[in-house]
PDB file of C-alpha atoms in Angstrom:
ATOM      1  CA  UNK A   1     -73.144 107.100 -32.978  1.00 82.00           C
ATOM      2  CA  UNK A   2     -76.408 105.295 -32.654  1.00 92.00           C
ATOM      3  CA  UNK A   3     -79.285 105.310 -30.207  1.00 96.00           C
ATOM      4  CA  UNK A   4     -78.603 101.173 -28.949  1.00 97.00           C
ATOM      5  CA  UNK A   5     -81.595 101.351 -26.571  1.00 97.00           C
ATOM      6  CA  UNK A   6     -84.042 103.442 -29.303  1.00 97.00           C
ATOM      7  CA  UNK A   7     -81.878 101.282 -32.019  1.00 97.00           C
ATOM      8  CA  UNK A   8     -83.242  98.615 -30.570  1.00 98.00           C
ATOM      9  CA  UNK A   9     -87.220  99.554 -30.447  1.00 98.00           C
ATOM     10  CA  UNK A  10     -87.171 100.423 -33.861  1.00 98.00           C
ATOM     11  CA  UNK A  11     -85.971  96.971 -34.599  1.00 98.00           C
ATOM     12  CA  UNK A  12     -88.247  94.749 -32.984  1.00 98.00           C
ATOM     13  CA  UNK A  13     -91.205  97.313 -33.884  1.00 98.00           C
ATOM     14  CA  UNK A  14     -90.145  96.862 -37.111  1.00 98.00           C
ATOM     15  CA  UNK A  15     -90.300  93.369 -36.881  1.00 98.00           C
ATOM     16  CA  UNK A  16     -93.705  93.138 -35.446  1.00 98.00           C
ATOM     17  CA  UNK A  17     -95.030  94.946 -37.778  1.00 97.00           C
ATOM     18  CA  UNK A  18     -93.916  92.984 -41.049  1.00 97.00           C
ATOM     19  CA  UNK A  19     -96.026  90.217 -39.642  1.00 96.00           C
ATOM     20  CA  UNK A  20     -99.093  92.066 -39.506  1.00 96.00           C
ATOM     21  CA  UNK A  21     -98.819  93.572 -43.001  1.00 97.00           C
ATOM     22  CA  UNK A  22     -97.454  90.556 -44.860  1.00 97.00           C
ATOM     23  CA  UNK A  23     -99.857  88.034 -42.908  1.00 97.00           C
ATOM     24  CA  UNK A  24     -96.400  85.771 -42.619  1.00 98.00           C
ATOM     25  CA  UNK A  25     -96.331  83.171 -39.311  1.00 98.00           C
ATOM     26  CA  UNK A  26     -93.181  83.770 -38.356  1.00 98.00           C
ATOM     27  CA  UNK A  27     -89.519  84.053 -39.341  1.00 98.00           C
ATOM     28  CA  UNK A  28     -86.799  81.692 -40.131  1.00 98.00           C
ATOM     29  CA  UNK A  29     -83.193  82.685 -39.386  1.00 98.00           C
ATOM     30  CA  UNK A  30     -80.212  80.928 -40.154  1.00 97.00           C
ATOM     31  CA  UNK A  31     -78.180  80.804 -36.708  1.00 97.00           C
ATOM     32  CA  UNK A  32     -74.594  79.971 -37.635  1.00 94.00           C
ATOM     33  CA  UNK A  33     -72.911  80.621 -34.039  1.00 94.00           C
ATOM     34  CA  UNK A  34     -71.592  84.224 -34.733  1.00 94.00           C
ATOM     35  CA  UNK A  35     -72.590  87.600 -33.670  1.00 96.00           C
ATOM     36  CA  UNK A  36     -75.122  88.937 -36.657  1.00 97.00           C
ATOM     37  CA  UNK A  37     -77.113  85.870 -36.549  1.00 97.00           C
ATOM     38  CA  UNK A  38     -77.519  85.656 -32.649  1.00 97.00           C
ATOM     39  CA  UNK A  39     -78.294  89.627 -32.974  1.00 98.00           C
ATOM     40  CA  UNK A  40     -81.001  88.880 -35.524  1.00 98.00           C
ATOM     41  CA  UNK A  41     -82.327  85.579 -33.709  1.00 98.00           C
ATOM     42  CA  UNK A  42     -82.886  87.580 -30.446  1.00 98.00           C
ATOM     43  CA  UNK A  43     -84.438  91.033 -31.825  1.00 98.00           C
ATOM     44  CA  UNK A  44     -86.898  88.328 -33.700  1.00 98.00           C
ATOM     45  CA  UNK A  45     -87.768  86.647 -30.478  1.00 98.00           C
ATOM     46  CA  UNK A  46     -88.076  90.365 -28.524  1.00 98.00           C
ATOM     47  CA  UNK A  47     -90.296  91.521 -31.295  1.00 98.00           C
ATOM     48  CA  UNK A  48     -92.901  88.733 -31.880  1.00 98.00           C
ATOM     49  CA  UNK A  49     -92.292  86.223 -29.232  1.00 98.00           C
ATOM     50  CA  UNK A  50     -90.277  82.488 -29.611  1.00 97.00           C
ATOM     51  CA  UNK A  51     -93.032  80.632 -30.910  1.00 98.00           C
ATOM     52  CA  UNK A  52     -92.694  83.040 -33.763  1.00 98.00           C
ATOM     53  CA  UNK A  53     -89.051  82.376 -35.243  1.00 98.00           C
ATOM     54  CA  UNK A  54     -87.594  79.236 -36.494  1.00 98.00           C
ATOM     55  CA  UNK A  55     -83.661  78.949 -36.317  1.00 98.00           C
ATOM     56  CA  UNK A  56     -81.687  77.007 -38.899  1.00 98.00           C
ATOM     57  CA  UNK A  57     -78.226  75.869 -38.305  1.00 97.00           C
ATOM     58  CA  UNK A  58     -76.992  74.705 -41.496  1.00 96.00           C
ATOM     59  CA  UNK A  59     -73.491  73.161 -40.903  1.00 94.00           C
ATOM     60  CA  UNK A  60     -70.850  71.703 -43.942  1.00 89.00           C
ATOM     61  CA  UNK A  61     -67.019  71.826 -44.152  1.00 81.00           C
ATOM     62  CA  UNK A  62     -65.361  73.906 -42.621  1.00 79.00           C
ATOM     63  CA  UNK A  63     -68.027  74.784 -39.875  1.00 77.00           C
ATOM     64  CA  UNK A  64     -66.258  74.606 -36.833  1.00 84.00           C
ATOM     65  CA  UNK A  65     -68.283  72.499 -34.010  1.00 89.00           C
ATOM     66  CA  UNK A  66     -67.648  75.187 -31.663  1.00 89.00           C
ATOM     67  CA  UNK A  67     -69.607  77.610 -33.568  1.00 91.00           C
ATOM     68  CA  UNK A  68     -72.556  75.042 -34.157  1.00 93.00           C
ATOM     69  CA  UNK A  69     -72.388  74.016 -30.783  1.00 94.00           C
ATOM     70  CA  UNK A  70     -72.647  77.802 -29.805  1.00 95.00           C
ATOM     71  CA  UNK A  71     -75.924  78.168 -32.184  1.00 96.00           C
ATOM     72  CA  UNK A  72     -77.705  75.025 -30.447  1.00 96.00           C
ATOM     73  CA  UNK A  73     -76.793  77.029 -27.263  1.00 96.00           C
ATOM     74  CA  UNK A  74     -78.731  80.222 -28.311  1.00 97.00           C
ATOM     75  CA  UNK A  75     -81.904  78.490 -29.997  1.00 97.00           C
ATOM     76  CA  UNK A  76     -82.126  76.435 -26.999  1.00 97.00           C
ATOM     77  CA  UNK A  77     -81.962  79.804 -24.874  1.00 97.00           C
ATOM     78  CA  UNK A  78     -83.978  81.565 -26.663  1.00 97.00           C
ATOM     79  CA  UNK A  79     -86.096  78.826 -26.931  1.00 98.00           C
ATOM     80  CA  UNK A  80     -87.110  79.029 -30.202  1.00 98.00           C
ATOM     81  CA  UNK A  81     -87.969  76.016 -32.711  1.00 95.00           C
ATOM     82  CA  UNK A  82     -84.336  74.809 -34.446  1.00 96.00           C
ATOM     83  CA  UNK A  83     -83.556  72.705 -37.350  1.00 96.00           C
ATOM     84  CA  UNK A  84     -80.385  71.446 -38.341  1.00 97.00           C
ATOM     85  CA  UNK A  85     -79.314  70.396 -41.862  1.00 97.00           C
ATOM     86  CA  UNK A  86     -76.345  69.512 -43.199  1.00 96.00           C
ATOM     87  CA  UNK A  87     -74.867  71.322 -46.423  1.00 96.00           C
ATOM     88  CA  UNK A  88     -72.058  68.881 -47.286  1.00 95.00           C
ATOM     89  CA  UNK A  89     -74.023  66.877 -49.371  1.00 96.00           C
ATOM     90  CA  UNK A  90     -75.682  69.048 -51.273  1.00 96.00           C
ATOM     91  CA  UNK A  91     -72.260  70.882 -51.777  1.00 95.00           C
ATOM     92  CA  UNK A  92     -70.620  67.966 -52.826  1.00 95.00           C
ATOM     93  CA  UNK A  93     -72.876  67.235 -55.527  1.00 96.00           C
ATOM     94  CA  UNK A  94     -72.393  70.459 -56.833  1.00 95.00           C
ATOM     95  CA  UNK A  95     -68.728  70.201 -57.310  1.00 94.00           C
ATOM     96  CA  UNK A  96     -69.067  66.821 -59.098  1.00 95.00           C
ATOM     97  CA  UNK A  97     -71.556  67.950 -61.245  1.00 96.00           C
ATOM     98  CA  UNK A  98     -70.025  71.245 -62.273  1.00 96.00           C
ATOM     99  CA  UNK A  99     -68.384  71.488 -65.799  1.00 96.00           C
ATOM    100  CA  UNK A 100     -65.828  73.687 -63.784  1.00 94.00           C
ATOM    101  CA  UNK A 101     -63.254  73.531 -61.035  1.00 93.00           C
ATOM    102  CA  UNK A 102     -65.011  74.722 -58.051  1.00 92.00           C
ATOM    103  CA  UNK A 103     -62.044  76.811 -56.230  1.00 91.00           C
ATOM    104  CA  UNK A 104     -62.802  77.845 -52.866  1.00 88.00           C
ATOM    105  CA  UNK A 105     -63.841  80.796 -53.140  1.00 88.00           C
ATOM    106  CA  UNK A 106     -66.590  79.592 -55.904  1.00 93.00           C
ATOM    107  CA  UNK A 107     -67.353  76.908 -53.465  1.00 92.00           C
ATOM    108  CA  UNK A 108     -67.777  79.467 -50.663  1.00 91.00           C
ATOM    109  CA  UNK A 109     -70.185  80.772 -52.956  1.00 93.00           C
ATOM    110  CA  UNK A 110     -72.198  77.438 -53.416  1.00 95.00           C
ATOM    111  CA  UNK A 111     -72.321  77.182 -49.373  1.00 95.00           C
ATOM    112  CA  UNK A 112     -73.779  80.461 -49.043  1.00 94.00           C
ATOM    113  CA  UNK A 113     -76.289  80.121 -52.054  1.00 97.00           C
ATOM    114  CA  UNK A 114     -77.165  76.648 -50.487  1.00 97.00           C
ATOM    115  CA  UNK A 115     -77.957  77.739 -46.846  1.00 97.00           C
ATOM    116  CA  UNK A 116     -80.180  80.431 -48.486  1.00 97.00           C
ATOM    117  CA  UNK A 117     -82.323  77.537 -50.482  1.00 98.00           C
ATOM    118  CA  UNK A 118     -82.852  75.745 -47.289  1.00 98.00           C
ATOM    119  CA  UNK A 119     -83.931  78.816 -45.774  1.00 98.00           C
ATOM    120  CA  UNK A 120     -86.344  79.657 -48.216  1.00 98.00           C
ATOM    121  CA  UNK A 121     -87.567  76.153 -48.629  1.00 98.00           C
ATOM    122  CA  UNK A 122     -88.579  76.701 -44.757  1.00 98.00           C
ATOM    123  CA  UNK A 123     -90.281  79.675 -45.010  1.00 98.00           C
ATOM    124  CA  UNK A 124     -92.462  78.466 -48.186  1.00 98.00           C
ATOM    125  CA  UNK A 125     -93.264  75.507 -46.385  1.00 98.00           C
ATOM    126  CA  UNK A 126     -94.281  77.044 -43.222  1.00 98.00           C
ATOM    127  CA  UNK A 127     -95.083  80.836 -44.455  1.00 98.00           C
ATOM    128  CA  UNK A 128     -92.503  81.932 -43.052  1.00 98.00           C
ATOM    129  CA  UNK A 129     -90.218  85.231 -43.910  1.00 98.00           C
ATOM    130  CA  UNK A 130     -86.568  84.554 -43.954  1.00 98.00           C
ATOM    131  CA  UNK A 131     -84.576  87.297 -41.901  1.00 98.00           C
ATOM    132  CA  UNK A 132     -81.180  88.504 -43.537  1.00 97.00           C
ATOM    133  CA  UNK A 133     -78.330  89.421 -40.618  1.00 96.00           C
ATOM    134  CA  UNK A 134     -76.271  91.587 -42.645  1.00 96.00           C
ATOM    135  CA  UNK A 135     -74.759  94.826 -41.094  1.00 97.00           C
ATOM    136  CA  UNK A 136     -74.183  97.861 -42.898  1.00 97.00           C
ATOM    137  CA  UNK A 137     -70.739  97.460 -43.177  1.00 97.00           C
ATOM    138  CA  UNK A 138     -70.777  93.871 -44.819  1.00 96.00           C
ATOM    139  CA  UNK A 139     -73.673  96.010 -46.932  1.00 97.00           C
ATOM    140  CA  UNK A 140     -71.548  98.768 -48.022  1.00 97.00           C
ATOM    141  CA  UNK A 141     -68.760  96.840 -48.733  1.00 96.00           C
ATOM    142  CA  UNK A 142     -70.544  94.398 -50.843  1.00 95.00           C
ATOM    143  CA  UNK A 143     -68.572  91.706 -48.624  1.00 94.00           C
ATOM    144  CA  UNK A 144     -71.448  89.322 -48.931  1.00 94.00           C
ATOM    145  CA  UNK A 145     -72.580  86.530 -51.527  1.00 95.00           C
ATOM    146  CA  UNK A 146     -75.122  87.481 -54.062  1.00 95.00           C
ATOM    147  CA  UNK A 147     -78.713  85.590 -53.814  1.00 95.00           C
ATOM    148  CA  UNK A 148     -76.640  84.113 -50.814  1.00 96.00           C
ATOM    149  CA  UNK A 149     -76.593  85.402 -47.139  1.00 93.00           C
ATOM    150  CA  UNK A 150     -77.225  88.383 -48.772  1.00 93.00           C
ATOM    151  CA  UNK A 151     -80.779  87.423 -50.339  1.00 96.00           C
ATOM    152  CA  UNK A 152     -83.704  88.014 -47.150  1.00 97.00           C
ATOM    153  CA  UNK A 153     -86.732  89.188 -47.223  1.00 98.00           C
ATOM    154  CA  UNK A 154     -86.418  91.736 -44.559  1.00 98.00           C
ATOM    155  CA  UNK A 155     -82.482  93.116 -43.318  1.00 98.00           C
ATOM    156  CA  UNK A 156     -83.592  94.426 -39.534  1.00 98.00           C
ATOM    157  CA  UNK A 157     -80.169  95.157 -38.906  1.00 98.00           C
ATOM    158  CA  UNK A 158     -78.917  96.990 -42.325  1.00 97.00           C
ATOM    159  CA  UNK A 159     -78.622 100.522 -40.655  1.00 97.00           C
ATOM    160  CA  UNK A 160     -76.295  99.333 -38.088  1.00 98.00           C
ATOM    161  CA  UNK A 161     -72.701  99.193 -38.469  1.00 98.00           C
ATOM    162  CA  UNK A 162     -70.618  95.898 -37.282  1.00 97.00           C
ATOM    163  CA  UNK A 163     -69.027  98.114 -34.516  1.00 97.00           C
ATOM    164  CA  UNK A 164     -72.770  98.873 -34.032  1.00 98.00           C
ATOM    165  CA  UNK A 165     -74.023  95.292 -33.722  1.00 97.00           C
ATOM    166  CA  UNK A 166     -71.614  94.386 -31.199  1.00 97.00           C
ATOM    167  CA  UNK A 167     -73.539  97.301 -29.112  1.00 97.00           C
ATOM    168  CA  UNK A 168     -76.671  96.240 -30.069  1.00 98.00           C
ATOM    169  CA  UNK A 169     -75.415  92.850 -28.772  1.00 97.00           C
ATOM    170  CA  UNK A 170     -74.496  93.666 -25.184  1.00 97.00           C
ATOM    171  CA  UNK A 171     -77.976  95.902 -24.866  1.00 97.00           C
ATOM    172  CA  UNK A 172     -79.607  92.628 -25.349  1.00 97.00           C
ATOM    173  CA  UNK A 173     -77.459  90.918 -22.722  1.00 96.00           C
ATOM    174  CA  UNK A 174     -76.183  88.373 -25.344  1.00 96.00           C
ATOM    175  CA  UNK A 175     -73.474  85.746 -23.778  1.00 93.00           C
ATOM    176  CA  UNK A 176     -70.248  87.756 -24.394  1.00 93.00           C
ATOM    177  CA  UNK A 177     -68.710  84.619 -26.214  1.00 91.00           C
ATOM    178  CA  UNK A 178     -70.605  86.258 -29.610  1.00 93.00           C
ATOM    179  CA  UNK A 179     -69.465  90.012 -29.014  1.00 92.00           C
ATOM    180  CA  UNK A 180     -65.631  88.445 -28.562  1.00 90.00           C
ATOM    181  CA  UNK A 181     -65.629  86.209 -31.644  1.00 86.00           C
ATOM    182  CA  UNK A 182     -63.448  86.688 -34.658  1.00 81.00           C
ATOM    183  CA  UNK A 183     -65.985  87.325 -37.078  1.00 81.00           C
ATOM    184  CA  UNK A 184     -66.358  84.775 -40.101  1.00 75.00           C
ATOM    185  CA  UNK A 185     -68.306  83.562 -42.875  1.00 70.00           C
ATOM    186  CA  UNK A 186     -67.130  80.207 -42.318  1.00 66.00           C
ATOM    187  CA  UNK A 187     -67.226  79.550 -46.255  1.00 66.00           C
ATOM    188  CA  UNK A 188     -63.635  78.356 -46.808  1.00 66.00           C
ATOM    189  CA  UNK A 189     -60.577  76.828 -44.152  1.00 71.00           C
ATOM    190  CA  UNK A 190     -59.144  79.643 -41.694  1.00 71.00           C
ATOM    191  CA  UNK A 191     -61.557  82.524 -43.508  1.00 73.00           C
ATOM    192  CA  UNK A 192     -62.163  85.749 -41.283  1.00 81.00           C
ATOM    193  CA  UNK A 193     -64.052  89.091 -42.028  1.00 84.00           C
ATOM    194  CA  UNK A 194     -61.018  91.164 -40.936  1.00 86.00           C
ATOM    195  CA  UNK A 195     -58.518  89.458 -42.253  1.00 85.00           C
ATOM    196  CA  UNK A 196     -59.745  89.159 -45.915  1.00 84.00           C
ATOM    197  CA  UNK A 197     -60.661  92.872 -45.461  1.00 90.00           C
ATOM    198  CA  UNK A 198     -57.059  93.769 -44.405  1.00 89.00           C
ATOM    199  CA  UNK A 199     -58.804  95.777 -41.332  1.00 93.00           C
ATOM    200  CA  UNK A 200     -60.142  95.382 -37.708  1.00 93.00           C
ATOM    201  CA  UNK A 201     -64.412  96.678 -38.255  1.00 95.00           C
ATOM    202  CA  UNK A 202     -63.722  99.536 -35.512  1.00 96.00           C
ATOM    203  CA  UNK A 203     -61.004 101.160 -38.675  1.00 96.00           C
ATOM    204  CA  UNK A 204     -63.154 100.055 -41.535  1.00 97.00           C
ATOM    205  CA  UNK A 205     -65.983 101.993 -39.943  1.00 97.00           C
ATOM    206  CA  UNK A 206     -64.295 104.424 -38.806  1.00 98.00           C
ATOM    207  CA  UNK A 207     -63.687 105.072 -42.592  1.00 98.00           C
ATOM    208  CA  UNK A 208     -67.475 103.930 -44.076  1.00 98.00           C
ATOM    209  CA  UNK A 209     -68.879 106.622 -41.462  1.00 98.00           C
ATOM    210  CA  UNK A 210     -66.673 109.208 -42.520  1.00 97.00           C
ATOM    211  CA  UNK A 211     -67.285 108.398 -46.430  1.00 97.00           C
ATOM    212  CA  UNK A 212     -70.533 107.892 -46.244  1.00 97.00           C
ATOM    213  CA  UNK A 213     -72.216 109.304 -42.838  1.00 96.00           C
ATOM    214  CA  UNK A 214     -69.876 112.413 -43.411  1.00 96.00           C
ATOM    215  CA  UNK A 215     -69.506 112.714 -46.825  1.00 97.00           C
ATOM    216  CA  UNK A 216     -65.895 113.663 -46.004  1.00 97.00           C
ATOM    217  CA  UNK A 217     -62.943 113.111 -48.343  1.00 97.00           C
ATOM    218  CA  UNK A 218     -60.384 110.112 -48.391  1.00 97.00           C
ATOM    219  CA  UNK A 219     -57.858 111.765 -47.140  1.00 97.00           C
ATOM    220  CA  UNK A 220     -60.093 112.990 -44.137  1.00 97.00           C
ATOM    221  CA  UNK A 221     -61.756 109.324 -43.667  1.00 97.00           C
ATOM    222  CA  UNK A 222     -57.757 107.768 -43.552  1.00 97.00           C
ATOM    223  CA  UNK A 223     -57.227 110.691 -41.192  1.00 97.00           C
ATOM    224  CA  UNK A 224     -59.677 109.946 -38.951  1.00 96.00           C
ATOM    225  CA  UNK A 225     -59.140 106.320 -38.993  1.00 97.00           C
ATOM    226  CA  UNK A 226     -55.660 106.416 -38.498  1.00 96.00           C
ATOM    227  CA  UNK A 227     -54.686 104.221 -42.041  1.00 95.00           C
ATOM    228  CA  UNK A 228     -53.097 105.363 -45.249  1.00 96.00           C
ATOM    229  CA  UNK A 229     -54.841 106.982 -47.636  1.00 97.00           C
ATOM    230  CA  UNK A 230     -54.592 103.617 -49.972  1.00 96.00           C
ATOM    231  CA  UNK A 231     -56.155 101.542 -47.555  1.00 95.00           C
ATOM    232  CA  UNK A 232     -59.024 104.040 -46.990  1.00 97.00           C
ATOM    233  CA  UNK A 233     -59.237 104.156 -51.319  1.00 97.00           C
ATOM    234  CA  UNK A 234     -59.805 100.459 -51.175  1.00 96.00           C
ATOM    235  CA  UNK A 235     -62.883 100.397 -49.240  1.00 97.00           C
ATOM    236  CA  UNK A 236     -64.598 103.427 -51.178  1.00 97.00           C
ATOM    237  CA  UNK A 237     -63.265 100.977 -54.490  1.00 97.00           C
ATOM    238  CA  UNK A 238     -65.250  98.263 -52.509  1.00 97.00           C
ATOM    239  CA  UNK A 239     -68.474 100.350 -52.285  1.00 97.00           C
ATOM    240  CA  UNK A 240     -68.601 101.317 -55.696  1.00 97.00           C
ATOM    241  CA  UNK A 241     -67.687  97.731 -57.113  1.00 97.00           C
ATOM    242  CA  UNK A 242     -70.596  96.084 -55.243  1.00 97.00           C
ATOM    243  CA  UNK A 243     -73.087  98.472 -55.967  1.00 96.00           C
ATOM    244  CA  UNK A 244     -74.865  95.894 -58.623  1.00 94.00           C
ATOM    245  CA  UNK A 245     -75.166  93.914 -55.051  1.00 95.00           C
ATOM    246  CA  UNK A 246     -77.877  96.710 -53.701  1.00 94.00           C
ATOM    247  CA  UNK A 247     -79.541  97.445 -56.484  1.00 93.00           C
ATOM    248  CA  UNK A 248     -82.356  95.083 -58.813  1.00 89.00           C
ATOM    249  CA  UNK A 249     -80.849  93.864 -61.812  1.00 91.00           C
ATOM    250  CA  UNK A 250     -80.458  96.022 -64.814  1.00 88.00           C
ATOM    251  CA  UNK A 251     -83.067  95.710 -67.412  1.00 91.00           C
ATOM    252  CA  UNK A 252     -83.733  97.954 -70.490  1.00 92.00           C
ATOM    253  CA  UNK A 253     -87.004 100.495 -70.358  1.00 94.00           C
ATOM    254  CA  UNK A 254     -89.089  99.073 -73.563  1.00 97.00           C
ATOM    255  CA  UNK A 255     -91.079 101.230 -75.732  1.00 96.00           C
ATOM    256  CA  UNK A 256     -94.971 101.540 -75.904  1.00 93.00           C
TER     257      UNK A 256
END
């Protein structure tokens, strides 16, 4: 179980620091209304102050105006800078210019991949370093899109778990309308974290920690979390599938 409150210091310390060594300005944060980007926005602003951070909310079908409404709500608490920029039409561009049918899924993909180019553009512009929100269970799991949300420049949260964040969350006094949310992407109609897992987080890290905090077997991990064996198989499958997601790309060692 982790330390919230020393979780927590480590964070933002970790965060102040980057700035001094890298000589950025500030960071830029996409804020998309759920938990892991209102986690990341706040530790930013605890660590080096709200003049410091930039928020993005980056909306486009299907963003739910509840959820964008609830990121204007945060940026304006934590009074930090916000832009907003809509995705749709460079989404839309992309599926009439593709030589292939953009499914949702692949589409999901182009969302994700766009929001990250805005990002970046921000942080170039500005000298800026673009925070990643990812958990260690989204990590593990490789249940993120490549050079998408997944691409940052620093990951202050990658050692916690989602159960973790939600913690981390209530430390930091965060409105409990972000702890209670059904996590989502929000990269295709009616998409949640849990239900394209097949799990509630509290099981799937029940089984991560045991697999990988552990080292226990399957069958111990599905004991522990209370779930078949099968289901516990799946998510080690996961881990070991998305491993090209954590690691640089392959390249060959030349001769000199």
């Amino acid at each position: 179980m982790v330390d919230v409150d020393r979780a927590i210091d480590r964070m933002t310390e970790f965060l102040g620091d980057a700035l001094v060594t890298t000589g950025a300005d500030g960071y830029v944060v996409g804020v998309s209304g759920g938990l892991d980007s209102a986690v990341c926005a706040t530790l930013a602003v605890e660590a080096v102050g709200n003049d410091a951070v930039t928020g993005m909310i980056l909306p486009g079908a299907p963003s739910e105006d509840s959820n964008m409404a609830d990121a204007r709500e945060l940026a304006a608490d934590l009074g930090i800078t916000c832009r907003e920029v809509s995705i749709a039409p460079a989404v839309e561009t992309f599926r009439q210019e593709s030589p292939h049918e953009v499914g949702p899924r692949d589409a999901g993909n182009v969302r994700a991949r766009t929001r990250m180019v805005f990002l970046y553009l921000e942080a170039n512009v500005n000298g800026l370093l673009v925070l990643g929100p990812s958990n260690k269970s989204e990590i593990l799991l490789g249940y993120f899109t490549k050079y998408g949300d997944g691409a940052a420049d620093l990951r202050p949260m990658a050692d916690l778990y989602k159960t973790e964040v939600r913690q981390v969350a209530r430390a930091l006094d965060l409105d409990e309308t972000f702890v209670r949310k059904a996590p989502t992407a929000g990269l295709w109609e009616g998409q949640t974290d849990e239900g394209e897992l097949g799990a509630a987080y509290e099981t799937i890290d029940t089984v991560l920690k045991s697999l990988v905090e552990a080292d226990e077997s399957i069958e111990a991990a599905a004991e522990r979390a209370g779930v078949g064996v099968e289901q516990a198989e799946r998510f080690r499958r996961m881990m070991e599938d998305s491993e090209h997601k954590r690691t640089q790309p392959a390249a060959p060692e030349l001769p000199r």
